[in-house]
C-alpha cells in the first residue's frame, strides 16, 4: 500500500467487530450441533442426483462446548463477483478464527477472483497485512473477478494448486452464482476424496441471496444506507428548491430489494418495483402514466417537485420490452441487417421484421436510445440493455405525456427532471457497524465450519435483528437453497434467487404508505452512516430485515 | 411538517452548536470594537460614489464588555440562491441571538427567497418552529429563490413591507451576488433614512465568496466532504474492480474550489482545475491528451482504471470553447438559421458562418452534443452550456484518442469509462460539526451586529482553523470586498469572486502531488461525515482552509 489513511480510517481501524456470544466466549472450536437431514427448496431428486455427496446435509448450529478442531489449518479464500461493503472483514474474521484454532494456521488469498485459484496467483496473509484492511470497504485486499468456476478441468487445477500449498479448506465469498459453483466444487472435492472442504459466504449488495435460513447477504445494509443518504439529501434539496423532479436509478438488475429498502428509508413520492411491474404485466406507457399522474396531482397542489426511485433492471421486467429485446437480439444477428449502412434502412428493416407489439415498443423509445440499441452490442452481439439510461428515458416520456396533457388543458404545472444513478457510490463504502460485525462473524464462522470438518455449507449468522451477542452462528447446506432453473437455454441446479415478494412484509409496508407519500411531502432524511454515535443511529439494521424478521 | 424524523435527525437535534468565546460567555450584546476606515479591493472612487453611506466603514470585532443593544428587535431574514448545508443553523443562531438581546425580539422569515420580501410572504418564528430545524440540512425552513433584488422600486416595496411589521433589521443569507444586492439595499435604506439595517451572511458551497477577511463561505465544508465520501468510495471500487476509469463531474460553474478540495481529500489520478485551463489557454484537445497520456501510463503498468475529477464549468474556461459558444449564441439567433428544418443544413450554415477555430471546436464535439447545442436553448435563446455532459464528452474523446494510439501500437490497454455528476447530493446534507457551528455563529453574530446598530456588513467569523472558542466574531463592510466588473455588458459594482489562485497554497499543494497521484494508487478514502466520533474525524476543517490559514 502506498496509501496513507484518512482520519476516519485511522479511527475505524481500532473497532473490534462483535461476535455471537458462543464464538466470543469460546472461540471457533465449539460444538457443531446437527439438525435433521435437509431437502432442497425444490427439485429434490435432480439436486440429489447432481450432488450425491452434498445433498441432504443437516443444518449446523454452533453451541458452547469443545469442538473437533485440534490442528492448524491451511485455508484459501477468494472474493467473487461485484464489490460489497464488508468483504475485508469476512477475511479478517476468517483469519482471526483460523489463528485462534492454531497460531500455525495459514490463510492464503487468491488474487483477482476465481481465476486466482486456477492461475495460482495468491498472497499469504499475516497480522500486519490483515490489520491494514480491518473495517474498511472495497475488495482491494486481493481483488475480485467474474470468472466462472464450474468445469471439471478447472476444479482439477484448483485442487492441484491447493495441494501444492497444503490447503485443505477453501472459502468462497460471493453471490448466488458463485456459491452455486462453490457447491459444485465441494461436491467435486468430496467425490474425488481430495480432502479439501469448501465453505461459502453470502455476499451481494443486491440483497437477492437470502431465504428462510440466510437472513441477509452482506453489503446490502451499508450500500442501501449510502444510497439512502444521497436520496435523502436530494429529497431535502427538492423540497427546498421546489423546482425539480429527481429520477434516481439504483443498482440492482435482477431484484428491486435496494429500491424497496431505500424507499422505506426515505419515503420518496414514487418507487418503482420491477417485480410488481412484471406481476402486473405493466406496459412502459402505464408506468409513464402512473408517474405523470403523480406529477400532475402534486402540480395541482403547487408542488412541481418530487422524487422517483427506479430499479436498474426495470426495462427487462416490462413484458413488452423483454419481448422486444429478445426479438432485437435475433434480428441484430441477421447478416442482411449488418450489411445495411443507413440508420433509416436499419430502422425500417427492424420495424418490418419485429412483431407489431415489439415494433411499437421500440418506437416508443426516443431516437437516441433506438440508435444506441441498434449500434452498441456486448461481446456476444446482444443488445446492451444496461446501457439504457432508464432514468432519462422516463424523464423524457413523462415530459412528453405531460405536454400532451398540457395541450388539452389537463395539466398546468412545470415539469423539469434531473437524473441520477447510484451504484459504484455504495459498493465499496466502509462497512456499517452491522456489516462490520456481520461480515467478521461470517468469516469467523467459516473458520469454525472448516475446523469442524464441514464442506458444502454456507456460513450462516441468524437472529440478525437482535444485538450481536444474541446472533446464532452455524452453517446451511448449499444444496438446501437450490432448485433447477433454465439458464442460457439449459437446465441448471442453482441457488434460488430471492426477488421482492409482493406478499412479503417489506413490500406490503411500502404499498400501504405509497399513496400518501406520492402526494404529501413525507420525505425522510437518514443522513450518512455513523460509526460512533448512539446505538439508535449506528446499529439500526435495514428496514427490510426489521420487517421480515421482527 | 408532515415528516417524522430519522434516528440521526433525532439524535442530532440535541447538538448545541459552539460559539466564539466572547459570544458564548457574554451573549450577543458585547462591545463592537471598530478598526480604521476601510477601502475597497479595487475601484475605490467608483465604489465610494455608488455607496456614499456604506463605503469606508471600519471592520468590527466583538469584544467582552456590554454593548448598546438595549431593546427588542424585529428582524427579517431571507435565504437567497442555491442551497448550502447550514442555512437553517444561521437562522437558528440569529433567532437565539435576537431572543438573548430581548425575549420580545421577533424574527420573520420571508418565503421563497428575495421575492418573499417584495411579495410580503412571510412566517414568524417561534421556539418550536426553530427547534424542528436545528442542525438540519436544506433550505426548506422558508425556501430560497433566485429573484434579484437590485432595483429602487423593489427596495421601496421591501421597506414598505418591513415597516408594516416594524422590522428594523434584515439578514440576507446568500452568495456574492446576493450580498452585493444586500449592500445596495443597505445603501438605499441609509440614504432614505428608513431606519432599516441590512446584514449579509456568506453562503455558497462553491467556496468562491472568500477573501482576506472572509475565510470561508458556509456549506463548502459539508458539501465537499459529501462529494469526497462518494469519490473515495468510487476510488476504492476502481481499485478493487480494476477495470473502469471513473469521470466525476463536480458542481461549481465559476470556480473549481470544490474540485480542488475534493482532490486534496481523495488523491484522484487526475483533477482538472478550470482556472489553470484558462491561464494556460489549454485547448480541449490538450486536455484530452493529458488525460489519455495518464491512462496510457497506467495501462503500461497494467492499471486500466483510475479517477478523473472534472469541474462543472470546465467547458467555459477553455478559450476556444468560450469563443465558439459566444459565436454560436449569435448565430442561433439568426432567423435564417431558425428557418432551416434539416439538421445537416443547420450544421452547414453554422460551419460556414463560424470562425475557423470555432468551427473546428464545434466539430470536435460528438454528434449528440452538437445536436443538443443546436436544439436546446435557455429562455434567453442562449446555448445551454450547463447541459453539456462534460464528463461524458471527455470519456468519448479520450476513448477516441486512445483508439488512434492503439491503431498505431502506442497503447495496449483497455479503456472503459463510467460517468458521474455530484451536485444535488451535497447541497442539502445535514451540516458537519464545522458548518453547524460556523453557521450558528454567523447568525448569532448577525444578531449582534444588528444589536450594535450596524448596516452594510457581512457577518464574519475568523480564525476558523482553531477550535470554535478561539474564533473571532465581527463584521466586514460589504463595500470592502467590492470592485467594478463588466456584467451583461455593463459596469457594475460587485463583490469580487474568489477563483482558485494558481499561486495559492491549496493549488500548489495539489500541483506538487499530482504527478505521483496520476501514476501511483494514492487514493484516500475519507468516508462519510461523522457527527459523534473523535475530534480528529468530526472536527477537521477543509484541506483548503487548513492550507490557506495555518
GROMACS .gro file of C-alpha atoms in nm, chain A residues 142-534:
model
  393
  142UNK     CA    1  -0.696  -0.939  -0.301
  143UNK     CA    2  -0.924  -0.808  -0.577
  144UNK     CA    3  -1.225  -0.985  -0.723
  145UNK     CA    4  -1.332  -1.118  -1.059
  146UNK     CA    5  -1.617  -1.271  -1.253
  147UNK     CA    6  -1.455  -1.583  -1.397
  148UNK     CA    7  -1.697  -1.872  -1.356
  149UNK     CA    8  -1.551  -2.174  -1.180
  150UNK     CA    9  -1.782  -2.451  -1.299
  151UNK     CA   10  -1.592  -2.700  -1.513
  152UNK     CA   11  -1.428  -3.024  -1.400
  153UNK     CA   12  -1.093  -2.929  -1.553
  154UNK     CA   13  -1.098  -2.601  -1.361
  155UNK     CA   14  -1.174  -2.791  -1.042
  156UNK     CA   15  -0.885  -3.028  -1.107
  157UNK     CA   16  -0.647  -2.734  -1.145
  158UNK     CA   17  -0.781  -2.578  -0.826
  159UNK     CA   18  -0.723  -2.900  -0.634
  160UNK     CA   19  -0.372  -2.928  -0.771
  161UNK     CA   20  -0.290  -2.570  -0.672
  162UNK     CA   21  -0.438  -2.618  -0.327
  163UNK     CA   22  -0.245  -2.939  -0.267
  164UNK     CA   23   0.080  -2.764  -0.351
  165UNK     CA   24   0.010  -2.528  -0.061
  166UNK     CA   25  -0.130  -2.797   0.170
  167UNK     CA   26  -0.462  -2.615   0.160
  168UNK     CA   27  -0.747  -2.825   0.296
  169UNK     CA   28  -1.016  -2.559   0.307
  170UNK     CA   29  -1.147  -2.300   0.063
  171UNK     CA   30  -1.379  -2.010   0.141
  172UNK     CA   31  -1.572  -1.855  -0.147
  173UNK     CA   32  -1.713  -1.510  -0.073
  174UNK     CA   33  -1.975  -1.449  -0.339
  175UNK     CA   34  -2.334  -1.420  -0.455
  176UNK     CA   35  -2.583  -1.686  -0.561
  177UNK     CA   36  -2.394  -1.794  -0.874
  178UNK     CA   37  -2.055  -1.805  -0.701
  179UNK     CA   38  -2.199  -2.011  -0.417
  180UNK     CA   39  -2.370  -2.246  -0.661
  181UNK     CA   40  -2.026  -2.303  -0.811
  182UNK     CA   41  -1.875  -2.336  -0.463
  183UNK     CA   42  -2.117  -2.623  -0.406
  184UNK     CA   43  -2.012  -2.787  -0.733
  185UNK     CA   44  -1.650  -2.756  -0.622
  186UNK     CA   45  -1.735  -2.902  -0.279
  187UNK     CA   46  -1.907  -3.194  -0.448
  188UNK     CA   47  -1.611  -3.248  -0.683
  189UNK     CA   48  -1.365  -3.241  -0.392
  190UNK     CA   49  -1.573  -3.486  -0.188
  191UNK     CA   50  -1.630  -3.721  -0.479
  192UNK     CA   51  -1.261  -3.733  -0.557
  193UNK     CA   52  -1.152  -3.766  -0.194
  194UNK     CA   53  -0.929  -3.461  -0.221
  195UNK     CA   54  -0.963  -3.377   0.148
  196UNK     CA   55  -1.047  -3.018   0.054
  197UNK     CA   56  -1.354  -2.863   0.217
  198UNK     CA   57  -1.545  -2.571   0.064
  199UNK     CA   58  -1.746  -2.309   0.256
  200UNK     CA   59  -1.937  -2.014   0.107
  201UNK     CA   60  -2.020  -1.670   0.249
  202UNK     CA   61  -2.332  -1.483   0.130
  203UNK     CA   62  -2.231  -1.158  -0.043
  204UNK     CA   63  -2.423  -0.914  -0.259
  205UNK     CA   64  -2.545  -0.559  -0.217
  206UNK     CA   65  -2.850  -0.655  -0.425
  207UNK     CA   66  -3.000  -0.845  -0.131
  208UNK     CA   67  -3.118  -1.131  -0.352
  209UNK     CA   68  -2.923  -1.407  -0.178
  210UNK     CA   69  -3.150  -1.476   0.118
  211UNK     CA   70  -3.404  -1.732   0.226
  212UNK     CA   71  -3.552  -1.890   0.531
  213UNK     CA   72  -3.205  -1.959   0.670
  214UNK     CA   73  -2.995  -1.678   0.530
  215UNK     CA   74  -3.148  -1.359   0.664
  216UNK     CA   75  -2.935  -1.120   0.458
  217UNK     CA   76  -2.638  -1.110   0.225
  218UNK     CA   77  -2.362  -0.883   0.347
  219UNK     CA   78  -2.314  -0.538   0.197
  220UNK     CA   79  -2.686  -0.473   0.148
  221UNK     CA   80  -2.704  -0.287   0.480
  222UNK     CA   81  -2.418  -0.047   0.403
  223UNK     CA   82  -2.489   0.006   0.034
  224UNK     CA   83  -2.858   0.077   0.082
  225UNK     CA   84  -2.772   0.322   0.361
  226UNK     CA   85  -2.526   0.510   0.138
  227UNK     CA   86  -2.788   0.537  -0.137
  228UNK     CA   87  -3.049   0.642   0.119
  229UNK     CA   88  -2.816   0.914   0.249
  230UNK     CA   89  -2.793   1.053  -0.104
  231UNK     CA   90  -3.163   1.015  -0.178
  232UNK     CA   91  -3.245   1.193   0.149
  233UNK     CA   92  -3.009   1.478   0.061
  234UNK     CA   93  -3.170   1.511  -0.281
  235UNK     CA   94  -3.519   1.500  -0.129
  236UNK     CA   95  -3.424   1.784   0.102
  237UNK     CA   96  -3.292   1.976  -0.198
  238UNK     CA   97  -3.609   1.910  -0.397
  239UNK     CA   98  -3.815   2.028  -0.102
  240UNK     CA   99  -3.601   2.341  -0.069
  241UNK     CA  100  -3.567   2.442  -0.435
  242UNK     CA  101  -3.918   2.320  -0.522
  243UNK     CA  102  -3.850   2.306  -0.894
  244UNK     CA  103  -3.718   1.963  -0.995
  245UNK     CA  104  -3.836   1.608  -1.021
  246UNK     CA  105  -3.535   1.388  -0.948
  247UNK     CA  106  -3.534   1.045  -1.112
  248UNK     CA  107  -3.287   0.827  -0.924
  249UNK     CA  108  -3.181   0.492  -1.066
  250UNK     CA  109  -3.043   0.243  -0.816
  251UNK     CA  110  -2.815  -0.053  -0.878
  252UNK     CA  111  -2.978  -0.396  -0.879
  253UNK     CA  112  -3.061  -0.556  -1.213
  254UNK     CA  113  -3.238  -0.873  -1.114
  255UNK     CA  114  -3.416  -0.772  -0.793
  256UNK     CA  115  -3.552  -0.446  -0.652
  257UNK     CA  116  -3.461  -0.500  -0.287
  258UNK     CA  117  -3.235  -0.193  -0.291
  259UNK     CA  118  -3.505   0.032  -0.437
  260UNK     CA  119  -3.757  -0.102  -0.185
  261UNK     CA  120  -3.521  -0.065   0.112
  262UNK     CA  121  -3.426   0.289   0.006
  263UNK     CA  122  -3.795   0.373  -0.032
  264UNK     CA  123  -3.862   0.251   0.322
  265UNK     CA  124  -3.569   0.460   0.447
  266UNK     CA  125  -3.651   0.782   0.260
  267UNK     CA  126  -4.024   0.792   0.168
  268UNK     CA  127  -3.996   0.912  -0.192
  269UNK     CA  128  -4.301   1.017  -0.391
  270UNK     CA  129  -4.269   0.717  -0.620
  271UNK     CA  130  -4.063   0.400  -0.612
  272UNK     CA  131  -4.095   0.153  -0.897
  273UNK     CA  132  -4.051  -0.213  -0.807
  274UNK     CA  133  -3.959  -0.436  -1.101
  275UNK     CA  134  -4.123  -0.746  -0.956
  276UNK     CA  135  -4.456  -0.562  -0.934
  277UNK     CA  136  -4.424  -0.431  -1.290
  278UNK     CA  137  -4.372  -0.787  -1.408
  279UNK     CA  138  -4.650  -0.934  -1.197
  280UNK     CA  139  -4.898  -0.674  -1.317
  281UNK     CA  140  -4.768  -0.702  -1.674
  282UNK     CA  141  -4.737  -0.325  -1.690
  283UNK     CA  142  -4.651  -0.155  -2.017
  284UNK     CA  143  -4.399   0.127  -2.037
  285UNK     CA  144  -4.690   0.356  -2.121
  286UNK     CA  145  -4.869   0.255  -1.799
  287UNK     CA  146  -4.559   0.321  -1.590
  288UNK     CA  147  -4.519   0.661  -1.752
  289UNK     CA  148  -4.887   0.738  -1.692
  290UNK     CA  149  -4.856   0.641  -1.328
  291UNK     CA  150  -4.563   0.878  -1.278
  292UNK     CA  151  -4.723   1.157  -1.480
  293UNK     CA  152  -5.043   1.127  -1.277
  294UNK     CA  153  -4.846   1.177  -0.956
  295UNK     CA  154  -4.664   1.474  -1.109
  296UNK     CA  155  -4.998   1.626  -1.211
  297UNK     CA  156  -5.154   1.574  -0.867
  298UNK     CA  157  -4.861   1.742  -0.697
  299UNK     CA  158  -4.865   2.022  -0.956
  300UNK     CA  159  -5.232   2.080  -0.874
  301UNK     CA  160  -5.118   2.131  -0.513
  302UNK     CA  161  -4.848   2.375  -0.637
  303UNK     CA  162  -4.571   2.121  -0.587
  304UNK     CA  163  -4.367   2.099  -0.904
  305UNK     CA  164  -4.107   1.876  -0.745
  306UNK     CA  165  -4.060   1.521  -0.630
  307UNK     CA  166  -3.853   1.206  -0.616
  308UNK     CA  167  -3.884   0.887  -0.823
  309UNK     CA  168  -3.676   0.577  -0.749
  310UNK     CA  169  -3.608   0.348  -1.044
  311UNK     CA  170  -3.451   0.000  -1.011
  312UNK     CA  171  -3.172  -0.062  -1.260
  313UNK     CA  172  -3.335  -0.370  -1.410
  314UNK     CA  173  -3.678  -0.215  -1.471
  315UNK     CA  174  -3.675  -0.233  -1.852
  316UNK     CA  175  -3.619  -0.608  -1.851
  317UNK     CA  176  -3.922  -0.661  -1.626
  318UNK     CA  177  -4.164  -0.482  -1.860
  319UNK     CA  178  -4.311  -0.769  -2.063
  320UNK     CA  179  -4.334  -0.582  -2.396
  321UNK     CA  180  -3.973  -0.462  -2.357
  322UNK     CA  181  -3.847  -0.807  -2.267
  323UNK     CA  182  -4.006  -0.947  -2.583
  324UNK     CA  183  -3.877  -0.657  -2.790
  325UNK     CA  184  -3.523  -0.705  -2.661
  326UNK     CA  185  -3.535  -1.079  -2.735
  327UNK     CA  186  -3.656  -1.015  -3.091
  328UNK     CA  187  -3.398  -0.741  -3.134
  329UNK     CA  188  -3.119  -0.978  -3.029
  330UNK     CA  189  -3.221  -1.219  -3.304
  331UNK     CA  190  -3.260  -0.952  -3.572
  332UNK     CA  191  -2.930  -0.782  -3.491
  333UNK     CA  192  -2.759  -1.110  -3.571
  334UNK     CA  193  -2.908  -1.111  -3.923
  335UNK     CA  194  -2.630  -1.064  -4.182
  336UNK     CA  195  -2.866  -0.859  -4.400
  337UNK     CA  196  -2.919  -0.613  -4.115
  338UNK     CA  197  -2.547  -0.590  -4.055
  339UNK     CA  198  -2.490  -0.519  -4.423
  340UNK     CA  199  -2.709  -0.208  -4.407
  341UNK     CA  200  -2.525   0.121  -4.374
  342UNK     CA  201  -2.805   0.365  -4.330
  343UNK     CA  202  -2.980   0.419  -3.996
  344UNK     CA  203  -3.314   0.463  -4.169
  345UNK     CA  204  -3.277   0.139  -4.359
  346UNK     CA  205  -3.182  -0.044  -4.041
  347UNK     CA  206  -3.477   0.103  -3.864
  348UNK     CA  207  -3.718   0.005  -4.142
  349UNK     CA  208  -3.579  -0.346  -4.151
  350UNK     CA  209  -3.633  -0.389  -3.777
  351UNK     CA  210  -3.978  -0.238  -3.798
  352UNK     CA  211  -4.080  -0.478  -4.069
  353UNK     CA  212  -3.937  -0.788  -3.904
  354UNK     CA  213  -4.038  -0.735  -3.542
  355UNK     CA  214  -4.377  -0.833  -3.409
  356UNK     CA  215  -4.623  -0.544  -3.401
  357UNK     CA  216  -4.603  -0.515  -3.022
  358UNK     CA  217  -4.226  -0.507  -3.026
  359UNK     CA  218  -4.216  -0.261  -3.313
  360UNK     CA  219  -4.442  -0.030  -3.120
  361UNK     CA  220  -4.237  -0.074  -2.803
  362UNK     CA  221  -3.920   0.003  -2.997
  363UNK     CA  222  -4.073   0.315  -3.148
  364UNK     CA  223  -4.186   0.437  -2.806
  365UNK     CA  224  -3.819   0.492  -2.727
  366UNK     CA  225  -3.650   0.823  -2.804
  367UNK     CA  226  -3.435   0.825  -3.119
  368UNK     CA  227  -3.108   0.836  -2.928
  369UNK     CA  228  -3.190   0.519  -2.737
  370UNK     CA  229  -3.309   0.344  -3.056
  371UNK     CA  230  -2.976   0.426  -3.218
  372UNK     CA  231  -2.789   0.304  -2.910
  373UNK     CA  232  -2.975  -0.027  -2.914
  374UNK     CA  233  -2.903  -0.076  -3.284
  375UNK     CA  234  -2.535   0.014  -3.257
  376UNK     CA  235  -2.388  -0.084  -2.920
  377UNK     CA  236  -2.371  -0.451  -2.857
  378UNK     CA  237  -2.195  -0.663  -2.599
  379UNK     CA  238  -1.924  -0.916  -2.690
  380UNK     CA  239  -2.196  -1.178  -2.758
  381UNK     CA  240  -2.371  -0.947  -3.005
  382UNK     CA  241  -2.657  -0.881  -2.767
  383UNK     CA  242  -2.833  -0.555  -2.708
  384UNK     CA  243  -2.672  -0.371  -2.415
  385UNK     CA  244  -2.981  -0.327  -2.202
  386UNK     CA  245  -2.778  -0.200  -1.910
  387UNK     CA  246  -2.670   0.094  -2.124
  388UNK     CA  247  -3.025   0.224  -2.149
  389UNK     CA  248  -3.045   0.522  -1.921
  390UNK     CA  249  -3.387   0.427  -1.786
  391UNK     CA  250  -3.398   0.730  -1.558
  392UNK     CA  251  -3.353   0.965  -1.855
  393UNK     CA  252  -3.593   0.764  -2.069
  394UNK     CA  253  -3.864   0.806  -1.805
  395UNK     CA  254  -3.799   1.180  -1.769
  396UNK     CA  255  -3.830   1.212  -2.145
  397UNK     CA  256  -4.150   1.010  -2.176
  398UNK     CA  257  -4.317   1.164  -1.869
  399UNK     CA  258  -4.233   1.510  -2.009
  400UNK     CA  259  -4.390   1.420  -2.343
  401UNK     CA  260  -4.707   1.292  -2.182
  402UNK     CA  261  -4.738   1.598  -1.959
  403UNK     CA  262  -4.702   1.816  -2.267
  404UNK     CA  263  -4.989   1.625  -2.428
  405UNK     CA  264  -5.198   1.684  -2.116
  406UNK     CA  265  -5.097   2.049  -2.107
  407UNK     CA  266  -5.216   2.096  -2.467
  408UNK     CA  267  -5.552   1.954  -2.362
  409UNK     CA  268  -5.564   2.175  -2.053
  410UNK     CA  269  -5.542   1.883  -1.810
  411UNK     CA  270  -5.209   1.986  -1.659
  412UNK     CA  271  -5.083   2.330  -1.571
  413UNK     CA  272  -4.755   2.263  -1.386
  414UNK     CA  273  -4.390   2.292  -1.482
  415UNK     CA  274  -4.200   1.965  -1.516
  416UNK     CA  275  -3.823   1.966  -1.506
  417UNK     CA  276  -3.632   1.642  -1.448
  418UNK     CA  277  -3.289   1.571  -1.305
  419UNK     CA  278  -3.137   1.224  -1.341
  420UNK     CA  279  -2.906   1.032  -1.108
  421UNK     CA  280  -2.766   0.681  -1.097
  422UNK     CA  281  -2.619   0.537  -0.779
  423UNK     CA  282  -2.426   0.214  -0.777
  424UNK     CA  283  -2.048   0.248  -0.755
  425UNK     CA  284  -2.104   0.507  -0.480
  426UNK     CA  285  -2.209   0.238  -0.233
  427UNK     CA  286  -2.039  -0.090  -0.326
  428UNK     CA  287  -1.710  -0.006  -0.158
  429UNK     CA  288  -1.819   0.214   0.130
  430UNK     CA  289  -1.663   0.131   0.466
  431UNK     CA  290  -1.899  -0.124   0.625
  432UNK     CA  291  -2.160  -0.003   0.873
  433UNK     CA  292  -2.131  -0.141   1.225
  434UNK     CA  293  -2.387  -0.402   1.122
  435UNK     CA  294  -2.192  -0.517   0.816
  436UNK     CA  295  -1.859  -0.493   1.001
  437UNK     CA  296  -1.992  -0.725   1.273
  438UNK     CA  297  -2.191  -0.949   1.040
  439UNK     CA  298  -1.903  -0.998   0.799
  440UNK     CA  299  -1.647  -1.060   1.071
  441UNK     CA  300  -1.885  -1.318   1.222
  442UNK     CA  301  -1.941  -1.483   0.883
  443UNK     CA  302  -1.567  -1.521   0.834
  444UNK     CA  303  -1.510  -1.642   1.188
  445UNK     CA  304  -1.793  -1.893   1.145
  446UNK     CA  305  -1.641  -2.013   0.817
  447UNK     CA  306  -1.323  -2.091   1.015
  448UNK     CA  307  -1.534  -2.276   1.272
  449UNK     CA  308  -1.708  -2.478   0.999
  450UNK     CA  309  -1.373  -2.576   0.848
  451UNK     CA  310  -1.246  -2.659   1.196
  452UNK     CA  311  -1.546  -2.888   1.237
  453UNK     CA  312  -1.461  -3.056   0.907
  454UNK     CA  313  -1.770  -2.931   0.722
  455UNK     CA  314  -1.796  -2.884   0.346
  456UNK     CA  315  -2.071  -2.769   0.110
  457UNK     CA  316  -2.205  -2.520   0.362
  458UNK     CA  317  -2.284  -2.151   0.354
  459UNK     CA  318  -2.160  -1.969   0.662
  460UNK     CA  319  -2.468  -1.852   0.845
  461UNK     CA  320  -2.543  -1.593   1.110
  462UNK     CA  321  -2.905  -1.568   1.216
  463UNK     CA  322  -3.124  -1.365   1.453
  464UNK     CA  323  -2.976  -1.052   1.294
  465UNK     CA  324  -3.234  -0.805   1.421
  466UNK     CA  325  -3.109  -0.868   1.776
  467UNK     CA  326  -2.782  -0.742   1.921
  468UNK     CA  327  -2.476  -0.934   1.803
  469UNK     CA  328  -2.436  -1.132   2.126
  470UNK     CA  329  -2.775  -1.293   2.052
  471UNK     CA  330  -2.680  -1.388   1.699
  472UNK     CA  331  -2.681  -1.758   1.611
  473UNK     CA  332  -2.381  -1.895   1.419
  474UNK     CA  333  -2.372  -2.206   1.206
  475UNK     CA  334  -2.385  -2.344   0.855
  476UNK     CA  335  -2.658  -2.408   0.599
  477UNK     CA  336  -2.611  -2.682   0.336
  478UNK     CA  337  -2.574  -2.511  -0.002
  479UNK     CA  338  -2.792  -2.774  -0.167
  480UNK     CA  339  -3.075  -2.679   0.066
  481UNK     CA  340  -3.116  -2.345  -0.118
  482UNK     CA  341  -3.106  -2.495  -0.464
  483UNK     CA  342  -3.358  -2.561  -0.735
  484UNK     CA  343  -3.345  -2.625  -1.108
  485UNK     CA  344  -3.369  -2.320  -1.336
  486UNK     CA  345  -3.333  -2.261  -1.706
  487UNK     CA  346  -3.015  -2.060  -1.769
  488UNK     CA  347  -2.889  -1.984  -2.120
  489UNK     CA  348  -3.127  -2.246  -2.259
  490UNK     CA  349  -3.013  -2.524  -2.024
  491UNK     CA  350  -3.150  -2.673  -1.703
  492UNK     CA  351  -2.912  -2.595  -1.421
  493UNK     CA  352  -2.905  -2.653  -1.047
  494UNK     CA  353  -2.872  -2.310  -0.890
  495UNK     CA  354  -2.928  -2.134  -0.562
  496UNK     CA  355  -3.271  -1.980  -0.585
  497UNK     CA  356  -3.256  -1.604  -0.623
  498UNK     CA  357  -3.470  -1.408  -0.379
  499UNK     CA  358  -3.680  -1.150  -0.559
  500UNK     CA  359  -3.903  -0.896  -0.385
  501UNK     CA  360  -4.210  -1.084  -0.268
  502UNK     CA  361  -4.525  -0.888  -0.333
  503UNK     CA  362  -4.691  -1.052  -0.034
  504UNK     CA  363  -4.387  -1.002   0.187
  505UNK     CA  364  -4.389  -0.759   0.477
  506UNK     CA  365  -4.141  -0.506   0.331
  507UNK     CA  366  -4.340  -0.464   0.009
  508UNK     CA  367  -4.671  -0.455   0.197
  509UNK     CA  368  -4.539  -0.186   0.433
  510UNK     CA  369  -4.437   0.018   0.129
  511UNK     CA  370  -4.763  -0.047  -0.058
  512UNK     CA  371  -4.961   0.071   0.242
  513UNK     CA  372  -4.782   0.407   0.253
  514UNK     CA  373  -4.705   0.491  -0.104
  515UNK     CA  374  -5.028   0.670  -0.192
  516UNK     CA  375  -4.968   0.913   0.093
  517UNK     CA  376  -4.600   0.953   0.004
  518UNK     CA  377  -4.694   1.036  -0.357
  519UNK     CA  378  -4.892   1.347  -0.270
  520UNK     CA  379  -4.766   1.453   0.074
  521UNK     CA  380  -4.409   1.558   0.150
  522UNK     CA  381  -4.324   1.268   0.376
  523UNK     CA  382  -3.955   1.268   0.288
  524UNK     CA  383  -3.726   1.115   0.549
  525UNK     CA  384  -3.359   1.219   0.566
  526UNK     CA  385  -3.144   0.933   0.703
  527UNK     CA  386  -2.810   1.116   0.673
  528UNK     CA  387  -2.472   0.945   0.642
  529UNK     CA  388  -2.376   0.617   0.812
  530UNK     CA  389  -2.248   0.686   1.164
  531UNK     CA  390  -1.990   0.466   1.329
  532UNK     CA  391  -1.950   0.622   1.673
  533UNK     CA  392  -2.283   0.771   1.787
  534UNK     CA  393  -2.585   0.645   1.982
   0.00000   0.00000   0.00000
